[in-house]
Each structure stands twice: as structure tokens, then as C-alpha cells.
CSV table of C-alpha atoms in Angstrom, one decimal:
chain,number,residue,atom,x,y,z
A,133,MET,CA,-39.4,-32.3,-44.8
A,134,SER,CA,-36.2,-33.9,-43.6
A,135,PHE,CA,-32.6,-32.7,-44.1
A,136,ASP,CA,-29.2,-33.1,-42.5
A,137,VAL,CA,-28.7,-29.4,-42.0
A,138,LEU,CA,-31.1,-26.5,-41.9
A,139,VAL,CA,-29.6,-23.0,-42.4
A,140,VAL,CA,-31.8,-20.1,-41.3
A,141,GLY,CA,-30.9,-17.0,-43.2
A,142,SER,CA,-29.4,-16.3,-46.6
A,143,GLY,CA,-26.9,-13.5,-46.0
A,144,ALA,CA,-23.1,-14.1,-46.3
A,145,SER,CA,-22.9,-16.3,-43.2
A,146,GLY,CA,-25.9,-18.4,-44.0
A,147,LEU,CA,-24.7,-19.0,-47.6
A,148,ALA,CA,-21.2,-19.7,-46.5
A,149,ALA,CA,-22.5,-22.3,-44.0
A,150,ALA,CA,-24.8,-23.9,-46.6
A,151,VAL,CA,-22.0,-24.1,-49.2
A,152,SER,CA,-19.6,-25.5,-46.6
A,153,ALA,CA,-22.1,-28.1,-45.3
A,154,GLU,CA,-23.0,-29.3,-48.7
A,155,HIS,CA,-19.3,-29.7,-49.6
A,156,THR,CA,-18.9,-31.8,-46.5
A,157,GLY,CA,-21.6,-34.1,-47.8
A,158,ALA,CA,-24.8,-32.9,-46.1
A,159,ARG,CA,-28.3,-32.6,-47.5
A,160,VAL,CA,-28.9,-28.9,-46.9
A,161,VAL,CA,-31.9,-26.6,-46.9
A,162,VAL,CA,-31.7,-22.8,-46.6
A,163,ALA,CA,-34.8,-21.0,-45.2
A,164,ALA,CA,-34.9,-17.3,-46.0
A,165,LYS,CA,-37.3,-14.7,-44.5
A,166,GLY,CA,-37.7,-13.1,-47.9
A,167,SER,CA,-35.8,-13.8,-51.1
A,168,LEU,CA,-32.3,-15.3,-51.2
A,169,GLN,CA,-31.0,-11.8,-52.2
A,170,SER,CA,-32.6,-10.0,-49.2
A,171,CYS,CA,-30.0,-9.5,-46.5
A,172,ASN,CA,-27.8,-6.9,-44.8
A,173,SER,CA,-24.6,-8.5,-46.2
A,174,ALA,CA,-25.3,-7.3,-49.7
A,175,LYS,CA,-25.5,-3.7,-48.4
A,176,ALA,CA,-22.0,-3.9,-46.8
A,177,GLN,CA,-19.7,-1.6,-48.7
A,178,GLY,CA,-16.5,-0.9,-47.0
A,179,GLY,CA,-14.6,-4.2,-47.3
A,180,ILE,CA,-13.2,-7.3,-45.5
A,181,GLN,CA,-10.1,-7.5,-43.3
A,182,ALA,CA,-7.3,-10.0,-43.7
A,183,ALA,CA,-3.6,-9.6,-42.9
A,184,PHE,CA,-1.8,-9.6,-46.2
A,185,GLY,CA,0.6,-6.6,-45.8
A,186,GLU,CA,4.3,-7.2,-45.3
A,187,ASP,CA,4.2,-5.4,-42.0
A,188,ASP,CA,1.1,-7.2,-40.8
A,189,SER,CA,0.1,-10.6,-39.3
A,190,PRO,CA,-2.9,-12.4,-38.0
A,191,GLU,CA,-1.6,-11.8,-34.5
A,192,GLN,CA,-1.5,-8.0,-35.1
A,193,HIS,CA,-5.0,-8.2,-36.6
A,194,ALA,CA,-6.1,-10.0,-33.4
A,195,GLU,CA,-4.5,-7.4,-31.2
A,196,ASP,CA,-6.4,-4.7,-33.1
A,197,VAL,CA,-9.7,-6.6,-32.6
A,198,TRP,CA,-9.0,-7.0,-28.9
A,199,LYS,CA,-8.2,-3.3,-28.4
A,200,SER,CA,-11.2,-2.2,-30.5
A,201,SER,CA,-13.5,-4.4,-28.4
A,202,HIS,CA,-12.1,-2.6,-25.3
A,203,GLU,CA,-10.9,-6.1,-24.2
A,204,THR,CA,-14.3,-7.6,-24.2
A,205,ALA,CA,-14.1,-10.0,-27.1
A,206,ASP,CA,-13.6,-13.8,-26.8
A,207,ARG,CA,-9.9,-14.2,-27.6
A,208,ARG,CA,-10.4,-17.8,-28.8
A,209,LEU,CA,-12.9,-16.6,-31.4
A,210,VAL,CA,-10.7,-13.7,-32.3
A,211,THR,CA,-7.7,-16.0,-33.0
A,212,VAL,CA,-9.9,-18.1,-35.2
A,213,LEU,CA,-11.2,-15.1,-37.0
A,214,THR,CA,-7.8,-13.5,-37.8
A,215,SER,CA,-5.8,-16.7,-38.4
A,216,GLU,CA,-8.3,-18.0,-41.0
A,217,ALA,CA,-8.8,-14.6,-42.7
A,218,PRO,CA,-6.3,-15.1,-45.5
A,219,SER,CA,-7.7,-18.6,-46.4
A,220,ALA,CA,-11.2,-17.2,-46.4
A,221,ILE,CA,-10.1,-14.5,-48.9
A,222,HIS,CA,-8.7,-17.2,-51.2
A,223,TRP,CA,-11.8,-19.3,-50.8
A,224,LEU,CA,-13.9,-16.3,-51.9
A,225,GLU,CA,-11.6,-15.8,-54.9
A,226,GLU,CA,-12.1,-19.4,-55.9
A,227,LEU,CA,-15.8,-18.7,-55.9
A,228,GLY,CA,-15.3,-15.8,-58.2
A,229,VAL,CA,-14.8,-12.7,-56.0
A,230,GLU,CA,-12.3,-10.3,-57.6
A,231,PHE,CA,-10.8,-8.0,-55.0
A,232,THR,CA,-9.4,-4.7,-56.2
A,233,ARG,CA,-5.7,-5.0,-56.9
A,234,GLU,CA,-2.8,-2.6,-57.6
A,235,ASN,CA,0.9,-3.0,-58.0
A,236,GLY,CA,0.7,-6.7,-58.2
A,237,GLY,CA,-1.1,-7.2,-54.9
A,238,TYR,CA,-4.3,-6.3,-53.1
A,239,ARG,CA,-5.3,-2.7,-52.8
A,240,LEU,CA,-5.3,-2.5,-49.0
A,241,ALA,CA,-6.7,0.4,-46.9
A,242,ARG,CA,-6.4,1.1,-43.2
A,243,CYS,CA,-9.7,1.2,-41.5
A,244,GLY,CA,-10.9,2.6,-38.1
A,245,GLY,CA,-9.2,0.9,-35.1
A,246,ALA,CA,-6.6,-0.8,-37.3
A,247,SER,CA,-2.9,-0.4,-36.9
A,248,ARG,CA,-2.1,-1.6,-40.4
A,249,LYS,CA,-3.5,-1.5,-43.9
A,250,ARG,CA,-5.5,-4.7,-44.2
A,251,LEU,CA,-8.9,-3.9,-45.7
A,252,LEU,CA,-9.6,-5.6,-49.0
A,253,GLN,CA,-12.3,-4.1,-51.2
A,254,VAL,CA,-14.3,-4.7,-54.4
A,255,GLY,CA,-14.8,-1.0,-55.1
A,256,ASP,CA,-17.4,0.0,-52.5
A,257,ARG,CA,-19.8,-2.9,-53.1
A,258,THR,CA,-17.8,-5.6,-51.4
A,259,GLY,CA,-20.7,-7.2,-49.6
A,260,LEU,CA,-22.7,-7.5,-52.8
A,261,ALA,CA,-19.8,-9.1,-54.6
A,262,ILE,CA,-19.4,-11.7,-51.8
A,263,THR,CA,-23.0,-12.5,-51.4
A,264,ASN,CA,-23.5,-12.8,-55.2
A,265,ALA,CA,-20.6,-15.3,-55.4
A,266,LEU,CA,-21.8,-17.3,-52.4
A,267,ARG,CA,-25.4,-17.4,-53.7
A,268,GLU,CA,-24.2,-18.6,-57.1
A,269,ALA,CA,-22.1,-21.3,-55.4
A,270,PHE,CA,-25.1,-22.5,-53.4
A,271,GLU,CA,-27.5,-22.4,-56.3
A,272,SER,CA,-25.1,-24.5,-58.5
A,273,GLY,CA,-25.2,-27.2,-55.9
A,274,ALA,CA,-27.9,-29.6,-54.7
A,275,GLY,CA,-29.2,-27.6,-51.8
A,276,THR,CA,-32.8,-26.6,-51.4
A,277,ALA,CA,-33.9,-23.0,-50.9
A,278,LEU,CA,-37.2,-22.0,-49.2
A,279,THR,CA,-37.9,-18.4,-49.7
A,280,LYS,CA,-40.5,-16.3,-47.8
A,281,SER,CA,-40.2,-18.9,-45.0
A,282,PRO,CA,-39.2,-17.1,-41.8
A,283,LEU,CA,-38.4,-19.2,-38.7
A,284,VAL,CA,-41.5,-19.5,-36.6
A,285,SER,CA,-40.5,-22.1,-34.0
A,286,LEU,CA,-37.6,-24.4,-33.1
A,287,GLU,CA,-37.7,-27.3,-30.7
A,288,PRO,CA,-35.2,-30.1,-29.9
A,289,ARG,CA,-36.1,-33.7,-31.1
A,290,GLU,CA,-34.5,-37.0,-30.2
A,291,ASN,CA,-32.0,-36.9,-33.1
A,292,GLY,CA,-31.9,-33.2,-33.9
A,293,TRP,CA,-34.3,-30.3,-34.3
A,294,ARG,CA,-37.8,-29.6,-35.6
A,295,ALA,CA,-38.3,-26.2,-37.1
A,296,VAL,CA,-41.3,-24.5,-38.6
A,297,CYS,CA,-40.2,-22.1,-41.3
A,298,GLY,CA,-43.2,-20.3,-42.9
A,299,GLU,CA,-45.5,-23.1,-44.0
A,300,HIS,CA,-42.8,-25.8,-43.8
A,301,VAL,CA,-42.2,-28.2,-41.0
A,302,ILE,CA,-38.5,-29.3,-41.2
A,303,ASP,CA,-36.7,-32.0,-39.3
A,304,ALA,CA,-32.9,-31.6,-39.3
A,305,ALA,CA,-30.0,-33.3,-37.5
A,306,ALA,CA,-28.4,-29.8,-37.0
A,307,VAL,CA,-29.5,-26.2,-37.4
A,308,VAL,CA,-27.4,-23.2,-38.3
A,309,LEU,CA,-28.9,-19.8,-37.3
A,310,ALA,CA,-27.6,-17.1,-39.5
A,311,ALA,CA,-30.5,-14.6,-39.5
A,312,GLY,CA,-28.6,-11.4,-38.6
A,313,GLY,CA,-29.4,-8.8,-35.9
A,314,ARG,CA,-32.2,-6.5,-35.0
A,315,CYS,CA,-31.1,-3.0,-35.7
A,316,PHE,CA,-33.9,-2.2,-38.3
A,317,LYS,CA,-36.6,-2.9,-35.7
A,318,GLU,CA,-34.6,-1.2,-32.9
A,319,ALA,CA,-34.2,2.0,-35.0
A,320,GLN,CA,-38.0,2.0,-35.7
A,321,ASP,CA,-38.7,1.6,-32.0
A,322,ARG,CA,-36.3,4.5,-31.2
A,323,GLY,CA,-37.5,6.7,-34.0
A,324,GLU,CA,-33.9,6.7,-35.5
A,325,LEU,CA,-32.4,5.9,-38.8
A,326,SER,CA,-30.7,2.6,-39.6
A,327,THR,CA,-28.5,1.2,-42.4
A,328,ASN,CA,-30.2,-2.2,-42.1
A,329,HIS,CA,-32.4,-4.2,-44.4
A,330,PRO,CA,-36.1,-4.3,-43.2
A,331,GLY,CA,-35.7,-8.0,-42.4
A,332,ALA,CA,-33.3,-7.3,-39.5
A,333,THR,CA,-35.9,-7.6,-36.7
A,334,GLY,CA,-34.3,-10.1,-34.3
A,335,GLU,CA,-37.0,-12.7,-33.8
A,336,VAL,CA,-34.6,-15.6,-34.5
A,337,THR,CA,-32.5,-14.6,-31.6
A,338,ARG,CA,-35.6,-14.5,-29.4
A,339,ILE,CA,-36.6,-18.0,-30.5
A,340,ALA,CA,-33.1,-19.3,-29.7
A,341,LEU,CA,-33.2,-17.8,-26.3
A,342,GLU,CA,-36.6,-19.3,-25.6
A,343,ALA,CA,-35.1,-22.7,-26.6
A,344,GLY,CA,-32.5,-22.2,-23.9
A,345,ALA,CA,-29.5,-20.9,-25.8
A,346,GLU,CA,-27.2,-18.4,-23.9
A,347,ALA,CA,-26.4,-15.0,-25.2
A,348,ARG,CA,-23.9,-12.2,-24.4
A,349,ASP,CA,-23.7,-8.4,-24.9
A,350,LEU,CA,-27.2,-8.2,-26.5
A,351,ASP,CA,-27.4,-4.6,-25.3
A,352,ALA,CA,-24.3,-3.6,-27.2
A,353,LEU,CA,-25.7,-2.1,-30.4
A,354,GLN,CA,-23.3,-0.3,-32.8
A,355,TYR,CA,-23.8,3.0,-34.5
A,356,HIS,CA,-22.2,3.5,-37.9
A,357,PRO,CA,-20.4,6.8,-37.4
A,358,ASN,CA,-21.1,8.0,-40.9
A,359,GLY,CA,-24.7,7.7,-41.8
A,360,GLY,CA,-25.9,9.8,-44.6
A,361,ALA,CA,-27.7,12.9,-43.2
A,362,TRP,CA,-28.6,14.9,-46.3
A,363,PRO,CA,-29.9,14.9,-49.0
A,364,ALA,CA,-33.1,13.0,-47.9
A,365,ASN,CA,-32.5,10.1,-50.3
A,366,MET,CA,-29.2,9.4,-48.5
A,367,GLN,CA,-30.6,9.3,-45.0
A,368,GLY,CA,-29.7,5.9,-43.5
A,369,TYR,CA,-27.1,5.2,-46.1
A,370,SER,CA,-23.8,4.0,-44.6
A,371,ILE,CA,-21.1,6.3,-46.1
A,372,PRO,CA,-18.2,3.9,-46.5
A,373,GLU,CA,-15.6,4.3,-43.8
A,374,THR,CA,-13.0,3.9,-46.5
A,375,THR,CA,-13.8,7.6,-47.2
A,376,ARG,CA,-11.8,8.2,-44.0
A,377,ALA,CA,-9.2,5.6,-44.9
A,378,TYR,CA,-8.5,7.6,-48.1
A,379,GLY,CA,-8.2,11.0,-46.4
A,380,ALA,CA,-11.7,12.3,-45.4
A,381,VAL,CA,-11.9,13.8,-41.9
A,382,LEU,CA,-14.8,14.8,-39.6
A,383,VAL,CA,-15.1,18.5,-38.9
A,384,ASN,CA,-17.6,20.6,-37.0
A,385,ALA,CA,-19.6,23.7,-38.0
A,386,ASP,CA,-16.4,25.8,-37.6
A,387,GLY,CA,-14.4,23.5,-39.9
A,388,GLU,CA,-12.3,22.1,-37.0
A,389,GLU,CA,-11.4,18.5,-36.7
A,390,PHE,CA,-12.6,17.2,-33.4
A,391,THR,CA,-11.7,13.5,-33.3
A,392,ASP,CA,-9.3,10.9,-34.7
A,393,SER,CA,-11.2,10.0,-37.9
A,394,LEU,CA,-9.6,6.5,-37.9
A,395,GLY,CA,-10.5,5.7,-34.3
A,396,PRO,CA,-12.7,2.8,-33.3
A,397,ARG,CA,-16.4,3.0,-34.4
A,398,ASP,CA,-17.9,3.7,-31.0
A,399,THR,CA,-15.3,6.3,-30.2
A,400,VAL,CA,-15.9,8.2,-33.4
A,401,ALA,CA,-19.7,7.9,-33.2
A,402,GLN,CA,-19.6,9.2,-29.6
A,403,ALA,CA,-17.4,12.1,-30.6
A,404,ILE,CA,-20.0,13.2,-33.1
A,405,PHE,CA,-22.8,13.0,-30.6
A,406,ASP,CA,-20.7,15.0,-28.2
A,407,GLU,CA,-19.8,17.7,-30.7
A,408,VAL,CA,-23.4,18.2,-31.7
A,409,ALA,CA,-24.4,18.3,-28.0
A,410,LYS,CA,-21.8,21.1,-27.5
A,411,GLY,CA,-23.6,23.1,-30.2
A,412,LYS,CA,-20.9,22.7,-32.7
A,413,GLY,CA,-22.9,20.6,-35.2
A,414,VAL,CA,-24.9,21.7,-38.2
A,415,GLU,CA,-28.5,21.1,-39.2
A,416,THR,CA,-29.8,19.4,-42.3
A,417,GLU,CA,-32.5,21.1,-44.3
A,418,ASP,CA,-35.1,18.9,-42.6
A,419,GLY,CA,-33.8,19.9,-39.1
A,420,ARG,CA,-31.7,16.8,-38.3
A,421,PRO,CA,-28.4,17.1,-36.5
A,422,ALA,CA,-25.1,16.5,-38.4
A,423,VAL,CA,-21.5,17.3,-38.8
A,424,TYR,CA,-19.4,17.6,-41.9
A,425,LEU,CA,-17.3,14.7,-43.4
A,426,ASP,CA,-14.8,16.6,-45.5
A,427,THR,CA,-14.5,14.3,-48.5
A,428,THR,CA,-12.8,16.9,-50.6
A,429,ARG,CA,-9.5,15.7,-49.2
A,430,ILE,CA,-9.8,12.3,-50.9
A,431,PRO,CA,-7.6,12.1,-54.0
A,432,GLU,CA,-9.8,11.7,-57.1
A,433,HIS,CA,-7.9,8.6,-58.2
A,434,ASP,CA,-8.6,6.8,-54.9
A,435,ALA,CA,-12.3,7.8,-55.0
A,436,GLU,CA,-12.8,6.6,-58.6
A,437,ILE,CA,-11.3,3.2,-57.7
A,438,SER,CA,-12.6,2.6,-54.2
A,439,LEU,CA,-15.7,4.8,-53.9
A,440,PRO,CA,-17.5,4.7,-57.2
A,441,TYR,CA,-21.0,3.8,-55.9
A,442,MET,CA,-20.9,6.5,-53.2
A,443,LEU,CA,-19.9,9.1,-55.8
A,444,ARG,CA,-22.7,8.0,-58.1
A,445,ARG,CA,-25.3,8.2,-55.4
A,446,TYR,CA,-24.3,11.6,-54.1
A,447,ARG,CA,-23.8,13.1,-57.6
A,448,SER,CA,-27.3,11.9,-58.6
A,449,GLY,CA,-28.6,13.9,-55.7
A,450,GLY,CA,-26.8,17.0,-56.9
A,451,ILE,CA,-23.8,16.8,-54.5
A,452,ASP,CA,-20.2,16.1,-55.6
A,453,PRO,CA,-18.3,14.8,-52.5
A,454,LEU,CA,-15.0,15.6,-54.1
A,455,ARG,CA,-16.0,19.3,-54.4
A,456,GLU,CA,-17.9,19.9,-51.1
A,457,PRO,CA,-18.1,18.2,-47.7
A,458,ILE,CA,-21.1,16.0,-47.0
A,459,LEU,CA,-23.4,15.9,-44.0
A,460,THR,CA,-23.2,12.9,-41.7
A,461,TYR,CA,-24.5,11.6,-38.4
A,462,PRO,CA,-24.3,8.2,-36.7
A,463,VAL,CA,-27.0,5.6,-37.5
A,464,LEU,CA,-27.9,2.3,-35.9
A,465,HIS,CA,-25.9,-0.4,-37.8
A,466,TYR,CA,-24.9,-3.6,-36.0
A,467,GLN,CA,-25.8,-5.9,-33.2
A,468,ASN,CA,-22.4,-6.6,-31.6
A,469,GLY,CA,-23.6,-9.2,-29.1
A,470,GLY,CA,-25.6,-12.4,-29.8
A,471,LEU,CA,-25.7,-16.1,-29.1
A,472,VAL,CA,-22.7,-17.6,-27.3
A,473,ILE,CA,-20.7,-19.9,-29.6
A,474,ASP,CA,-17.5,-21.9,-29.4
A,475,GLU,CA,-14.8,-22.2,-31.9
A,476,HIS,CA,-16.9,-24.4,-34.2
A,477,ALA,CA,-19.8,-21.9,-34.0
A,478,GLU,CA,-21.9,-24.2,-31.8
A,479,THR,CA,-24.2,-22.5,-29.4
A,480,THR,CA,-24.7,-23.7,-25.8
A,481,LEU,CA,-27.3,-26.1,-27.2
A,482,GLU,CA,-26.0,-29.3,-28.9
A,483,GLY,CA,-26.6,-29.4,-32.6
A,484,LEU,CA,-27.6,-25.7,-32.8
A,485,TYR,CA,-25.0,-23.4,-34.5
A,486,ALA,CA,-24.9,-19.7,-35.0
A,487,CYS,CA,-22.7,-17.5,-37.3
A,488,GLY,CA,-22.6,-13.9,-38.5
A,489,GLU,CA,-24.3,-11.0,-36.7
A,490,ILE,CA,-26.6,-13.3,-34.6
A,491,ALA,CA,-23.6,-14.7,-32.8
A,492,GLY,CA,-21.7,-12.9,-30.0
A,493,GLY,CA,-18.2,-12.8,-28.7
A,494,THR,CA,-16.0,-12.4,-31.7
A,495,HIS,CA,-16.2,-8.6,-31.6
A,496,GLY,CA,-17.0,-8.1,-28.0
A,497,ARG,CA,-18.9,-4.9,-27.3
A,498,ASN,CA,-17.5,-3.0,-30.3
A,499,ARG,CA,-16.8,-4.3,-33.8
A,500,MET,CA,-14.1,-3.0,-36.2
A,501,MET,CA,-15.3,-2.3,-39.7
A,502,GLY,CA,-14.4,-5.0,-42.2
A,503,ASN,CA,-14.7,-7.8,-39.7
A,504,SER,CA,-18.4,-8.6,-40.2
A,505,LEU,CA,-18.0,-10.0,-43.7
A,506,LEU,CA,-14.9,-11.8,-42.4
A,507,GLU,CA,-16.8,-13.3,-39.5
A,508,CYS,CA,-19.6,-14.4,-41.9
A,509,CYS,CA,-17.1,-16.3,-44.0
A,510,VAL,CA,-14.8,-17.7,-41.3
A,511,PHE,CA,-17.6,-18.8,-38.9
A,512,GLY,CA,-20.1,-19.6,-41.6
A,513,ARG,CA,-17.7,-22.1,-43.1
A,514,ARG,CA,-17.0,-23.5,-39.6
A,515,ALA,CA,-20.6,-23.7,-38.7
A,516,GLY,CA,-21.5,-25.5,-42.0
A,517,ARG,CA,-18.7,-28.1,-41.6
A,518,ALA,CA,-19.5,-28.7,-37.9
A,519,ALA,CA,-23.2,-29.0,-38.6
A,520,ALA,CA,-22.6,-31.5,-41.4
A,521,GLU,CA,-20.3,-33.6,-39.2
A,522,LYS,CA,-22.9,-33.5,-36.4
A,523,ALA,CA,-25.5,-34.8,-38.9
A,524,LYS,CA,-23.2,-37.6,-40.0
A,525,ALA,CA,-22.8,-38.7,-36.4
A,526,ALA,CA,-26.5,-38.6,-35.7
């Protein structure tokens, strides 16, 4: 099979790349490990960041990213991410995503590590809304989809790449790797919980490294500070961080606040680990460590608009988060590092691109919430365009 562009992965970054490449005129094939719907992106709840507030700017957004990364991010990539955020939002709206609005503008929330309110949401199912719109855009085009076709091997050819995806041998002038991270497998290996889809096992990163691509910060895995700890059906669920944006706070067994609930993710997660280590945590009914997330402080109006899915899930388990605090503990969530890319999402190997969680540098060693879906869209679009242009020149 011969195509201009092969996209490996069907999450938000892969679909954004595929749609963008096709719009640039390329013949595109998407190879998915499972179904097109199977991805981490669809599970993302909190939202997507973009500087739309009157007191905000892409430069301020970039500064927040830089500080949250502990000054380890690639500033060139950060500038691209934040400066193209507003246009990425408008692109998503053109594809049918309807962000929650109020008072004539977007309903913006302040998330952990942010100095301004800039988190846009679609209730608390933002990732699902974005991936649905991107998938519909891809399926309405002329692109080819190969499901249940995981990447098995990748090798350079004279005019591009040859990939084996499942039972298919594919020649492509350019390849976009958008297969996500490895936190599901990492959590299994550690005996921990993870928010990730079972497909997040990291073999595409390994294949790229074996082909000679460079990587950075691969050891920097992120814990989501607020994993569901109880009831059992909520374990591994990522409680939206917008709970804290709308007033929830973390408290210990004595009901005392012990950290800035709107701090950077790694800082908040470490504070929870430390509080439990001091003996000030609580235990779930099955003996797991936890602290309380006091969600009773969230105004009911905000919860009904921005947290409806979370409320439904907990209430179906017999717990009303607006009437009693919920139990939480950090869970493995995100691979901060990944393949080294430039501003066009090209890796250190010519004609091989990477976007989304598999790419490193944009977040440094610690990612702010709301920037993963943004990275998928900004660098997915860039990767798709650049790969298509590479194919034209081949």
C-alpha cells in the first residue's frame, strides 16, 4: 500500500494531523492499534487552554507553561503552542465543537499552575467532544483508516518510509507518529492505578528510538493529583481538576488544607504523597491510601454546568460530591517526555514527525492541565501540514 502520509494513532493529535494533511492535498492513511475511537484523548475531561481573557495573552500563557515545567520546556515549542492556541480553538469550532459559554463569551476556568482563567470546556467531556469532531472530519474526507493495525516496524526507504502496521505493509513519503505514551503499561508494571486507555503501552516510542530518533525526558512521568480512590468503580478515574478550579480543596484526615490546590500538578501530587507519608491521610475501604477532596465547596450552579459527568458517576455509586468530600490519591497519567521535535513537529529523522503525548519538549518535565489537548491540535495540525509538504517535495 502506498500513501503520501501515514499517521500512526487515532487520538486527537493523529486525527488533527490526518485532517490537516488531507486538507494540504496529501493521500492519507491512519493506522490505529484498535478502533478509531480507542484513545486517551477521548477520556480527557478537564478542558483545553487558550488565552481569551481580557487580562490574558499568549505570552502570559507561555510564561505559565515555562514556570510549571520548572524551566525545562523548549521555549520555541511553548511559543508555538500558546500563540496558536486561539486559532486552534476556532478551528475546532469550525469542525463542530461547542465550547461552554456564558455572558456572551467562553466560560473560562483557572487551572493548576495558571495565573489567569483560560481553560475552555465542553462540560467535563472536552476530550470526547474534540475527538468526535476530528473523527467526523476525517471520516468525511478521502482518507483511509486501518483499524486493529498496530505499528510493528518502521524503516527508512529511498523516498520515505516503509511501515508494517498489523498485516499491512505501507510505503509513505512521510510518517506522523501520534500513538501516545506508556502510562497504562507503566502502571501495570508498578502495580499502580492509571487513568490511561489500555492501548497506552509505548511500543511506538521504542520503535522510533530503534530507528534512530532522539528523545528527551522519557523518565518524567506525570501523576494526576486527583485519581478516584473510592468507591471501587471510580479507582483510576481522573477527577477533573476543574473541581479545584471551582472551589474544591484538598484536606487531610483532620480536615486541614495542606497544599495550594491550584498549584502545578507535580507539586500537588507530591504534597498528597507527603501528607499520607506523615500519617495524615485516610484509608479507603479496600485499604488504599487517600486524602479528601472537599467538593462540597463547589457551587451547585458551577458543578451542574462544568462537572455533570463526574456528578453522574459518583451519584450512581451512592456518593454525592456536593454533599460529602470524596477520596482521592494520585494516579499515573501522562508521559511528559518523548521524541525530540522541531517547530514543525519533525523528529531528528527526516520525514518522521511526532505530535501529542509521544513528543517531548513542549511541557518539559511537568505538564499543565489543559495543554495536552491543545498540543494535540496545534502540533497535530503542524505535523500534518509539514508531512504533506514533505510528500509533495519527494
